[in-house]
């Protein structure tokens, strides 16, 4: 008898429910084939619920979510709700409360997917970004003084703790070793300007590096990293960076791997409950049209299985996705796949 996992499903806003439905279709096919069980509990969180009830995310819900083996999330963000309310109130609150201190974002070009980078092939674009996920400029430190006056002051401070930085860096070294490809870890920072925050990062990085003599280390400023991701993406194996830089370079990464339609990520707490999501967002203009690409959500489900320890099933999902993008879909963009959202989900599920 296979194992059984309790998964909280949060379809969320916009196209979130549509892509999560396809992800679940694929996960169900995998569970039937590989003999593990998924006990799903749906949670209604997001902009619609907030508009209806005024509730964003209660402490009780967080306590309930803590008890699951994983969380499968669609998208959070609603055009009628002021920017920041749902993002901070749901997505960031969950990442922080569940101490999901790693945001793991693979950047991998599959054969048959178009990249805007001329002459770059699948073997050139295959790296993973380990983004710190609970600190930095996202910690919410700062505030206003004399708001709304001519003398207004706004501050926003980047919080970097030795513990927070070290556990992230350590995860990246371990991940790089386990991935076992080029075995090269790049620290992406800005030591030439952010001389406190990235001084701590750099010292921590090279101290921890001594415990990993098999891993090559390298440092790159974030601006240069952005340049090289376009010019020489093949230089990267694993990149570790802070929260904001990780946010920015993974959108860039999503574009070079073919777009938001295929980019997935995991908010990982290696000692607790992790949460998996397509990184694209709620895409309100496509809501309900059955045109968005569900592959990012499907790959988020794939990462979830891998993290839960169902590695064979996870590998089967990736293989199925690779076959669908190589042989079926015309594009990764909404409305241009040559298939509807639900058809793409069925194509992948059918290959499991
Ligand atoms: C992401 C998103 C979030 C972030 C937003 C929605 C708060 O852009 O997951 O990358 O900045 O982390
Ligand atoms: Mn982002």
Tab-separated table of N, CA, C and O in Angstrom, residues 51-173:
chain	number	residue	atom	x	y	z
A	51	UNK	N	-13.861	40.000	-0.769
A	51	UNK	CA	-14.917	40.942	-1.140
A	51	UNK	C	-16.262	40.529	-0.531
A	51	UNK	O	-17.062	41.363	-0.133
A	52	UNK	N	-16.479	39.231	-0.468
A	52	UNK	CA	-17.747	38.700	0.028
A	52	UNK	C	-17.854	38.786	1.539
A	52	UNK	O	-18.888	39.139	2.086
A	53	UNK	N	-16.752	38.477	2.235
A	53	UNK	CA	-16.854	38.323	3.700
A	53	UNK	C	-15.965	39.288	4.469
A	53	UNK	O	-16.098	39.391	5.689
A	54	UNK	N	-15.039	39.951	3.792
A	54	UNK	CA	-14.111	40.842	4.501
A	54	UNK	C	-12.962	40.099	5.153
A	54	UNK	O	-12.068	40.712	5.735
A	55	UNK	N	-12.990	38.768	5.048
A	55	UNK	CA	-11.933	37.998	5.700
A	55	UNK	C	-10.790	37.697	4.728
A	55	UNK	O	-11.028	37.343	3.573
A	56	UNK	N	-9.576	37.845	5.210
A	56	UNK	CA	-8.423	37.576	4.341
A	56	UNK	C	-7.858	36.188	4.647
A	56	UNK	O	-7.955	35.279	3.837
A	57	UNK	N	-7.276	36.041	5.831
A	57	UNK	CA	-6.716	34.736	6.226
A	57	UNK	C	-6.655	34.728	7.755
A	57	UNK	O	-5.903	35.493	8.345
A	58	UNK	N	-7.457	33.883	8.369
A	58	UNK	CA	-7.536	33.902	9.833
A	58	UNK	C	-6.424	33.067	10.453
A	58	UNK	O	-5.843	32.187	9.798
A	59	UNK	N	-6.142	33.344	11.713
A	59	UNK	CA	-5.145	32.558	12.450
A	59	UNK	C	-5.564	31.091	12.546
A	59	UNK	O	-4.727	30.198	12.499
A	60	UNK	N	-6.884	30.856	12.655
A	60	UNK	CA	-7.356	29.455	12.732
A	60	UNK	C	-7.017	28.721	11.437
A	60	UNK	O	-6.594	27.565	11.465
A	61	UNK	N	-7.235	29.391	10.307
A	61	UNK	CA	-6.922	28.740	9.028
A	61	UNK	C	-5.431	28.414	8.954
A	61	UNK	O	-5.051	27.328	8.518
A	62	UNK	N	-4.603	29.353	9.392
A	62	UNK	CA	-3.160	29.086	9.367
A	62	UNK	C	-2.852	27.860	10.227
A	62	UNK	O	-2.093	26.982	9.811
A	63	UNK	N	-3.458	27.776	11.401
A	63	UNK	CA	-3.209	26.621	12.276
A	63	UNK	C	-3.658	25.331	11.604
A	63	UNK	O	-2.995	24.299	11.714
A	64	UNK	N	-4.781	25.384	10.894
A	64	UNK	CA	-5.232	24.174	10.168
A	64	UNK	C	-4.234	23.801	9.072
A	64	UNK	O	-3.871	22.635	8.918
A	65	UNK	N	-3.787	24.805	8.329
A	65	UNK	CA	-2.888	24.537	7.198
A	65	UNK	C	-1.569	23.921	7.661
A	65	UNK	O	-0.944	23.139	6.946
A	66	UNK	N	-1.152	24.295	8.848
A	66	UNK	CA	0.074	23.760	9.430
A	66	UNK	C	0.086	22.229	9.514
A	66	UNK	O	1.120	21.599	9.551
A	67	UNK	N	-1.124	21.643	9.557
A	67	UNK	CA	-1.219	20.194	9.786
A	67	UNK	C	-1.172	19.385	8.488
A	67	UNK	O	-1.175	18.159	8.525
A	68	UNK	N	-1.140	20.060	7.349
A	68	UNK	CA	-1.122	19.315	6.085
A	68	UNK	C	0.302	18.886	5.718
A	68	UNK	O	1.279	19.381	6.267
A	69	UNK	N	0.378	17.963	4.764
A	69	UNK	CA	1.694	17.555	4.262
A	69	UNK	C	2.200	18.538	3.220
A	69	UNK	O	3.406	18.650	2.994
A	70	UNK	N	1.276	19.216	2.555
A	70	UNK	CA	1.669	20.209	1.546
A	70	UNK	C	0.462	21.074	1.201
A	70	UNK	O	-0.684	20.711	1.493
A	71	UNK	N	0.748	22.222	0.594
A	71	UNK	CA	-0.304	23.126	0.129
A	71	UNK	C	-0.110	23.333	-1.376
A	71	UNK	O	1.015	23.541	-1.841
A	72	UNK	N	-1.213	23.259	-2.098
A	72	UNK	CA	-1.171	23.423	-3.554
A	72	UNK	C	-1.969	24.683	-3.886
A	72	UNK	O	-3.182	24.726	-3.682
A	73	UNK	N	-1.261	25.704	-4.355
A	73	UNK	CA	-1.853	27.039	-4.497
A	73	UNK	C	-1.942	27.475	-5.957
A	73	UNK	O	-0.985	27.292	-6.718
A	74	UNK	N	-3.066	28.079	-6.323
A	74	UNK	CA	-3.247	28.577	-7.688
A	74	UNK	C	-2.652	29.963	-7.868
A	74	UNK	O	-1.534	30.128	-8.339
A	75	UNK	N	-3.397	30.984	-7.475
A	75	UNK	CA	-2.904	32.359	-7.618
A	75	UNK	C	-3.656	33.258	-6.647
A	75	UNK	O	-4.824	33.020	-6.349
A	76	UNK	N	-2.975	34.283	-6.186
A	76	UNK	CA	-3.597	35.258	-5.291
A	76	UNK	C	-3.425	36.639	-5.919
A	76	UNK	O	-2.323	37.015	-6.316
A	77	UNK	N	-4.517	37.408	-5.998
A	77	UNK	CA	-4.465	38.758	-6.575
A	77	UNK	C	-5.765	39.042	-7.302
A	77	UNK	O	-6.236	38.207	-8.077
A	78	UNK	N	-6.377	40.183	-7.018
A	78	UNK	CA	-7.691	40.486	-7.581
A	78	UNK	C	-7.705	41.933	-8.060
A	78	UNK	O	-7.286	42.827	-7.327
A	79	UNK	N	-8.206	42.175	-9.292
A	79	UNK	CA	-8.161	43.540	-9.831
A	79	UNK	C	-8.949	44.561	-9.007
A	79	UNK	O	-8.624	45.742	-9.042
A	80	UNK	N	-9.967	44.108	-8.257
A	80	UNK	CA	-10.771	45.059	-7.471
A	80	UNK	C	-10.190	45.336	-6.086
A	80	UNK	O	-10.747	46.123	-5.327
A	81	UNK	N	-9.108	44.643	-5.721
A	81	UNK	CA	-8.553	44.807	-4.375
A	81	UNK	C	-7.208	45.513	-4.495
A	81	UNK	O	-6.373	45.135	-5.324
A	82	UNK	N	-7.022	46.541	-3.669
A	82	UNK	CA	-5.793	47.346	-3.726
A	82	UNK	C	-4.541	46.458	-3.632
A	82	UNK	O	-4.474	45.550	-2.791
A	83	UNK	N	-3.570	46.746	-4.510
A	83	UNK	CA	-2.339	45.941	-4.544
A	83	UNK	C	-1.710	45.883	-3.160
A	83	UNK	O	-1.619	46.899	-2.471
A	84	UNK	N	-1.305	44.709	-2.752
A	84	UNK	CA	-0.618	44.557	-1.472
A	84	UNK	C	-1.468	43.888	-0.412
A	84	UNK	O	-0.959	43.151	0.432
A	85	UNK	N	-2.792	44.113	-0.459
A	85	UNK	CA	-3.651	43.582	0.614
A	85	UNK	C	-3.667	42.057	0.598
A	85	UNK	O	-3.382	41.402	1.607
A	86	UNK	N	-3.985	41.500	-0.552
A	86	UNK	CA	-4.072	40.035	-0.625
A	86	UNK	C	-2.678	39.411	-0.662
A	86	UNK	O	-2.445	38.350	-0.076
A	87	UNK	N	-1.759	40.076	-1.354
A	87	UNK	CA	-0.394	39.544	-1.459
A	87	UNK	C	0.231	39.423	-0.068
A	87	UNK	O	0.759	38.379	0.301
A	88	UNK	N	0.138	40.542	0.692
A	88	UNK	CA	0.707	40.509	2.039
A	88	UNK	C	-0.148	39.682	2.983
A	88	UNK	O	0.361	38.984	3.847
A	89	UNK	N	-1.479	39.781	2.806
A	89	UNK	CA	-2.409	39.163	3.753
A	89	UNK	C	-2.541	37.655	3.571
A	89	UNK	O	-2.931	36.955	4.505
A	90	UNK	N	-2.249	37.153	2.397
A	90	UNK	CA	-2.397	35.700	2.179
A	90	UNK	C	-1.046	35.077	1.811
A	90	UNK	O	-0.477	34.297	2.571
A	91	UNK	N	-0.526	35.469	0.645
A	91	UNK	CA	0.664	34.779	0.126
A	91	UNK	C	1.874	34.957	1.049
A	91	UNK	O	2.478	33.983	1.508
A	92	UNK	N	2.211	36.215	1.335
A	92	UNK	CA	3.396	36.440	2.173
A	92	UNK	C	3.136	35.978	3.598
A	92	UNK	O	4.017	35.434	4.258
A	93	UNK	N	1.893	36.154	4.072
A	93	UNK	CA	1.573	35.726	5.429
A	93	UNK	C	1.766	34.215	5.577
A	93	UNK	O	2.308	33.742	6.576
A	94	UNK	N	1.334	33.474	4.571
A	94	UNK	CA	1.522	32.015	4.630
A	94	UNK	C	3.006	31.652	4.575
A	94	UNK	O	3.482	30.824	5.345
A	95	UNK	N	3.736	32.280	3.649
A	95	UNK	CA	5.173	31.982	3.550
A	95	UNK	C	5.861	32.229	4.884
A	95	UNK	O	6.696	31.437	5.314
A	96	UNK	N	5.504	33.354	5.518
A	96	UNK	CA	6.168	33.722	6.780
A	96	UNK	C	5.686	32.832	7.922
A	96	UNK	O	6.483	32.290	8.679
A	97	UNK	N	4.356	32.700	8.060
A	97	UNK	CA	3.810	31.954	9.206
A	97	UNK	C	4.258	30.494	9.165
A	97	UNK	O	4.520	29.893	10.203
A	98	UNK	N	4.349	29.928	7.971
A	98	UNK	CA	4.751	28.522	7.865
A	98	UNK	C	6.270	28.390	7.699
A	98	UNK	O	6.780	27.306	7.470
A	99	UNK	N	6.945	29.519	7.825
A	99	UNK	CA	8.409	29.572	7.763
A	99	UNK	C	8.963	28.849	6.533
A	99	UNK	O	9.926	28.089	6.618
A	100	UNK	N	8.321	29.135	5.396
A	100	UNK	CA	8.781	28.535	4.131
A	100	UNK	C	9.962	29.363	3.643
A	100	UNK	O	9.830	30.246	2.814
A	101	UNK	N	11.121	29.071	4.179
A	101	UNK	CA	12.229	29.999	4.014
A	101	UNK	C	12.983	29.877	2.692
A	101	UNK	O	13.881	30.673	2.416
A	102	UNK	N	12.576	28.924	1.890
A	102	UNK	CA	13.171	28.797	0.555
A	102	UNK	C	12.090	28.961	-0.499
A	102	UNK	O	11.014	28.382	-0.384
A	103	UNK	N	12.368	29.746	-1.521
A	103	UNK	CA	11.517	29.746	-2.699
A	103	UNK	C	12.354	29.157	-3.833
A	103	UNK	O	13.325	29.751	-4.282
A	104	UNK	N	11.974	27.959	-4.223
A	104	UNK	CA	12.776	27.180	-5.168
A	104	UNK	C	12.175	27.317	-6.559
A	104	UNK	O	11.017	26.943	-6.763
A	105	UNK	N	12.957	27.863	-7.485
A	105	UNK	CA	12.400	28.141	-8.806
A	105	UNK	C	13.296	27.627	-9.941
A	105	UNK	O	14.289	28.251	-10.296
A	106	UNK	N	12.934	26.495	-10.495
A	106	UNK	CA	13.713	25.944	-11.616
A	106	UNK	C	13.500	26.774	-12.885
A	106	UNK	O	12.401	27.242	-13.146
A	107	UNK	N	14.560	26.969	-13.629
A	107	UNK	CA	14.486	27.643	-14.928
A	107	UNK	C	15.023	26.649	-15.950
A	107	UNK	O	16.231	26.426	-16.037
A	108	UNK	N	14.104	26.014	-16.658
A	108	UNK	CA	14.509	24.896	-17.515
A	108	UNK	C	13.769	24.991	-18.839
A	108	UNK	O	12.545	25.027	-18.851
A	109	UNK	N	14.510	25.051	-19.913
A	109	UNK	CA	13.904	25.113	-21.245
A	109	UNK	C	13.697	23.692	-21.768
A	109	UNK	O	14.648	22.922	-21.889
A	110	UNK	N	12.453	23.351	-22.071
A	110	UNK	CA	12.178	22.030	-22.634
A	110	UNK	C	12.227	22.090	-24.156
A	110	UNK	O	11.887	23.108	-24.759
A	111	UNK	N	12.598	20.981	-24.761
A	111	UNK	CA	12.622	20.896	-26.225
A	111	UNK	C	11.215	21.154	-26.762
A	111	UNK	O	10.232	20.656	-26.208
A	112	UNK	N	11.132	21.977	-27.797
A	112	UNK	CA	9.833	22.286	-28.377
A	112	UNK	C	9.220	23.560	-27.829
A	112	UNK	O	8.198	24.018	-28.309
A	113	UNK	N	9.865	24.138	-26.801
A	113	UNK	CA	9.375	25.404	-26.246
A	113	UNK	C	10.253	26.523	-26.793
A	113	UNK	O	11.477	26.402	-26.820
A	114	UNK	N	9.609	27.604	-27.242
A	114	UNK	CA	10.379	28.735	-27.784
A	114	UNK	C	10.934	29.594	-26.662
A	114	UNK	O	10.222	29.970	-25.753
A	115	UNK	N	12.214	29.935	-26.790
A	115	UNK	CA	12.795	30.921	-25.883
A	115	UNK	C	13.086	32.172	-26.707
A	115	UNK	O	13.441	32.064	-27.889
A	116	UNK	N	12.956	33.359	-26.103
A	116	UNK	CA	13.319	34.567	-26.856
A	116	UNK	C	14.826	34.692	-27.060
A	116	UNK	O	15.274	35.568	-27.792
A	117	UNK	N	15.609	33.822	-26.433
A	117	UNK	CA	17.065	33.907	-26.583
A	117	UNK	C	17.503	33.173	-27.853
A	117	UNK	O	17.412	31.947	-27.939
A	118	UNK	N	18.004	33.946	-28.768
A	118	UNK	CA	18.454	33.407	-30.041
A	118	UNK	C	19.581	32.396	-29.802
A	118	UNK	O	20.474	32.647	-29.000
A	119	UNK	N	19.542	31.277	-30.475
A	119	UNK	CA	20.604	30.262	-30.436
A	119	UNK	C	20.750	29.505	-29.114
A	119	UNK	O	21.714	28.759	-28.950
A	120	UNK	N	19.869	29.732	-28.148
A	120	UNK	CA	19.985	28.965	-26.899
A	120	UNK	C	19.056	27.759	-26.948
A	120	UNK	O	17.921	27.842	-27.424
A	121	UNK	N	19.577	26.639	-26.452
A	121	UNK	CA	18.867	25.360	-26.552
A	121	UNK	C	18.604	24.806	-25.151
A	121	UNK	O	19.169	25.312	-24.181
A	122	UNK	N	17.796	23.731	-25.065
A	122	UNK	CA	17.521	23.161	-23.748
A	122	UNK	C	18.791	22.906	-22.917
A	122	UNK	O	18.785	23.133	-21.707
A	123	UNK	N	19.874	22.484	-23.550
A	123	UNK	CA	21.081	22.204	-22.743
A	123	UNK	C	21.714	23.484	-22.189
A	123	UNK	O	22.539	23.428	-21.275
A	124	UNK	N	21.317	24.654	-22.727
A	124	UNK	CA	21.894	25.924	-22.252
A	124	UNK	C	21.086	26.548	-21.116
A	124	UNK	O	21.598	27.402	-20.383
A	125	UNK	N	19.812	26.187	-21.031
A	125	UNK	CA	18.947	26.840	-20.045
A	125	UNK	C	18.408	25.782	-19.103
A	125	UNK	O	17.393	25.129	-19.371
A	126	UNK	N	19.120	25.567	-18.028
A	126	UNK	CA	18.735	24.557	-17.053
A	126	UNK	C	19.433	24.885	-15.735
A	126	UNK	O	20.532	24.419	-15.464
A	127	UNK	N	18.800	25.765	-14.960
A	127	UNK	CA	19.359	26.098	-13.659
A	127	UNK	C	18.228	26.306	-12.659
A	127	UNK	O	17.049	26.275	-13.023
A	128	UNK	N	18.593	26.459	-11.405
A	128	UNK	CA	17.587	26.594	-10.351
A	128	UNK	C	17.948	27.794	-9.482
A	128	UNK	O	19.110	27.964	-9.115
A	129	UNK	N	16.961	28.617	-9.192
A	129	UNK	CA	17.179	29.744	-8.284
A	129	UNK	C	16.643	29.374	-6.899
A	129	UNK	O	15.496	28.941	-6.766
A	130	UNK	N	17.518	29.528	-5.906
A	130	UNK	CA	17.120	29.360	-4.503
A	130	UNK	C	16.976	30.764	-3.925
A	130	UNK	O	17.966	31.464	-3.704
A	131	UNK	N	15.739	31.174	-3.778
A	131	UNK	CA	15.430	32.526	-3.302
A	131	UNK	C	15.091	32.476	-1.819
A	131	UNK	O	14.220	31.705	-1.415
A	132	UNK	N	15.761	33.306	-1.017
A	132	UNK	CA	15.393	33.416	0.402
A	132	UNK	C	13.961	33.947	0.428
A	132	UNK	O	13.610	34.839	-0.327
A	133	UNK	N	13.117	33.420	1.329
A	133	UNK	CA	11.679	33.661	1.181
A	133	UNK	C	10.999	34.253	2.407
A	133	UNK	O	9.777	34.370	2.426
A	134	UNK	N	11.753	34.611	3.445
A	134	UNK	CA	11.077	35.143	4.652
A	134	UNK	C	11.692	36.438	5.169
A	134	UNK	O	11.237	36.965	6.186
A	135	UNK	N	12.752	36.940	4.513
A	135	UNK	CA	13.433	38.111	5.069
A	135	UNK	C	13.625	39.196	3.999
A	135	UNK	O	12.793	39.369	3.135
A	136	UNK	N	14.737	39.904	4.099
A	136	UNK	CA	15.065	40.946	3.127
A	136	UNK	C	14.066	42.090	3.157
A	136	UNK	O	13.484	42.409	4.200
A	137	UNK	N	13.851	42.672	2.007
A	137	UNK	CA	12.923	43.808	1.921
A	137	UNK	C	11.470	43.376	2.079
A	137	UNK	O	10.581	44.205	2.228
A	138	UNK	N	11.224	42.084	2.045
A	138	UNK	CA	9.865	41.572	2.216
A	138	UNK	C	9.435	41.503	3.680
A	138	UNK	O	8.276	41.240	3.971
A	139	UNK	N	10.385	41.699	4.606
A	139	UNK	CA	10.060	41.503	6.025
A	139	UNK	C	9.079	42.561	6.544
A	139	UNK	O	8.458	42.375	7.591
A	140	UNK	N	8.931	43.648	5.819
A	140	UNK	CA	7.951	44.655	6.224
A	140	UNK	C	8.491	45.668	7.225
A	140	UNK	O	7.716	46.371	7.882
A	141	UNK	N	9.813	45.755	7.364
A	141	UNK	CA	10.390	46.721	8.306
A	141	UNK	C	10.458	48.099	7.647
A	141	UNK	O	10.865	48.228	6.498
A	142	UNK	N	10.075	49.096	8.416
A	142	UNK	CA	10.088	50.465	7.890
A	142	UNK	C	8.772	51.133	8.185
A	142	UNK	O	7.974	50.635	8.979
A	143	UNK	N	8.554	52.260	7.570
A	143	UNK	CA	7.291	52.942	7.805
A	143	UNK	C	7.314	54.360	7.276
A	143	UNK	O	8.258	54.763	6.593
A	144	UNK	N	6.253	55.078	7.606
A	144	UNK	CA	6.148	56.467	7.163
A	144	UNK	C	6.371	57.406	8.345
A	144	UNK	O	6.041	57.080	9.489
A	145	UNK	N	6.879	58.570	8.046
A	145	UNK	CA	6.882	59.680	8.987
A	145	UNK	C	6.251	60.843	8.242
A	145	UNK	O	6.552	61.038	7.057
A	146	UNK	N	5.393	61.558	8.901
A	146	UNK	CA	4.772	62.762	8.305
A	146	UNK	C	4.117	62.422	6.962
A	146	UNK	O	4.248	63.177	5.986
A	147	UNK	N	3.406	61.299	6.936
A	147	UNK	CA	2.806	60.838	5.682
A	147	UNK	C	1.840	61.867	5.104
A	147	UNK	O	1.041	62.457	5.825
A	148	UNK	N	1.947	62.090	3.835
A	148	UNK	CA	1.030	62.990	3.154
A	148	UNK	C	1.445	64.453	3.226
A	148	UNK	O	0.783	65.307	2.647
A	149	UNK	N	2.529	64.745	3.936
A	149	UNK	CA	2.992	66.131	4.001
A	149	UNK	C	4.185	66.311	3.054
A	149	UNK	O	4.748	65.340	2.542
A	150	UNK	N	4.606	67.560	2.907
A	150	UNK	CA	5.751	67.833	2.039
A	150	UNK	C	7.040	67.263	2.633
A	150	UNK	O	8.034	67.076	1.931
A	151	UNK	N	7.030	67.001	3.938
A	151	UNK	CA	8.229	66.474	4.607
A	151	UNK	C	8.192	64.962	4.779
A	151	UNK	O	8.943	64.401	5.585
A	152	UNK	N	7.317	64.319	4.040
A	152	UNK	CA	7.134	62.873	4.212
A	152	UNK	C	8.438	62.085	4.051
A	152	UNK	O	9.271	62.378	3.197
A	153	UNK	N	8.556	61.085	4.918
A	153	UNK	CA	9.691	60.161	4.829
A	153	UNK	C	9.138	58.742	4.779
A	153	UNK	O	8.282	58.382	5.595
A	154	UNK	N	9.606	57.961	3.845
A	154	UNK	CA	9.237	56.541	3.800
A	154	UNK	C	10.523	55.727	3.868
A	154	UNK	O	11.462	55.998	3.128
A	155	UNK	N	10.566	54.748	4.755
A	155	UNK	CA	11.726	53.867	4.807
A	155	UNK	C	11.266	52.432	4.617
A	155	UNK	O	10.155	52.061	4.986
A	156	UNK	N	12.131	51.636	4.037
A	156	UNK	CA	11.846	50.208	3.862
A	156	UNK	C	13.180	49.512	4.033
A	156	UNK	O	14.097	49.713	3.232
A	157	UNK	N	13.285	48.759	5.098
A	157	UNK	CA	14.598	48.189	5.429
A	157	UNK	C	14.697	46.721	5.058
A	157	UNK	O	13.734	45.971	5.204
A	158	UNK	N	15.882	46.331	4.638
A	158	UNK	CA	16.115	44.928	4.323
A	158	UNK	C	16.647	44.222	5.572
A	158	UNK	O	17.683	44.604	6.112
A	159	UNK	N	15.916	43.215	5.995
A	159	UNK	CA	16.299	42.471	7.202
A	159	UNK	C	17.035	41.198	6.772
A	159	UNK	O	16.495	40.387	6.015
A	160	UNK	N	18.252	41.042	7.249
A	160	UNK	CA	19.034	39.838	6.923
A	160	UNK	C	19.624	39.310	8.214
A	160	UNK	O	20.480	39.953	8.811
A	161	UNK	N	19.141	38.169	8.658
A	161	UNK	CA	19.667	37.604	9.904
A	161	UNK	C	20.702	36.539	9.564
A	161	UNK	O	20.614	35.876	8.521
A	162	UNK	N	21.665	36.393	10.443
A	162	UNK	CA	22.673	35.361	10.222
A	162	UNK	C	22.010	33.983	10.064
A	162	UNK	O	22.338	33.217	9.163
A	163	UNK	N	21.040	33.714	10.957
A	163	UNK	CA	20.350	32.415	10.894
A	163	UNK	C	19.588	32.252	9.587
A	163	UNK	O	19.630	31.200	8.952
A	164	UNK	N	18.876	33.308	9.205
A	164	UNK	CA	18.054	33.250	7.994
A	164	UNK	C	18.904	33.078	6.742
A	164	UNK	O	18.567	32.320	5.837
A	165	UNK	N	20.010	33.810	6.708
A	165	UNK	CA	20.897	33.727	5.545
A	165	UNK	C	21.574	32.358	5.515
A	165	UNK	O	21.625	31.689	4.484
A	166	UNK	N	22.035	31.929	6.681
A	166	UNK	CA	22.787	30.671	6.709
A	166	UNK	C	21.925	29.472	6.326
A	166	UNK	O	22.366	28.605	5.561
A	167	UNK	N	20.688	29.425	6.814
A	167	UNK	CA	19.874	28.253	6.471
A	167	UNK	C	19.540	28.237	4.978
A	167	UNK	O	19.428	27.173	4.367
A	168	UNK	N	19.410	29.412	4.395
A	168	UNK	CA	19.128	29.493	2.957
A	168	UNK	C	20.358	29.052	2.143
A	168	UNK	O	20.251	28.242	1.214
A	169	UNK	N	21.507	29.580	2.523
A	169	UNK	CA	22.754	29.240	1.829
A	169	UNK	C	23.035	27.738	1.955
A	169	UNK	O	23.400	27.059	0.990
A	170	UNK	N	22.823	27.217	3.154
A	170	UNK	CA	23.043	25.793	3.397
A	170	UNK	C	22.123	24.931	2.527
A	170	UNK	O	22.537	23.939	1.940
A	171	UNK	N	20.859	25.334	2.447
A	171	UNK	CA	19.908	24.615	1.596
A	171	UNK	C	20.418	24.595	0.155
A	171	UNK	O	20.375	23.570	-0.534
A	172	UNK	N	20.935	25.751	-0.294
A	172	UNK	CA	21.402	25.860	-1.682
A	172	UNK	C	22.593	24.929	-1.940
A	172	UNK	O	22.660	24.268	-2.980
A	173	UNK	N	23.525	24.873	-1.000
A	173	UNK	CA	24.658	23.951	-1.168
A	173	UNK	C	24.173	22.504	-1.220
A	173	UNK	O	24.597	21.724	-2.074
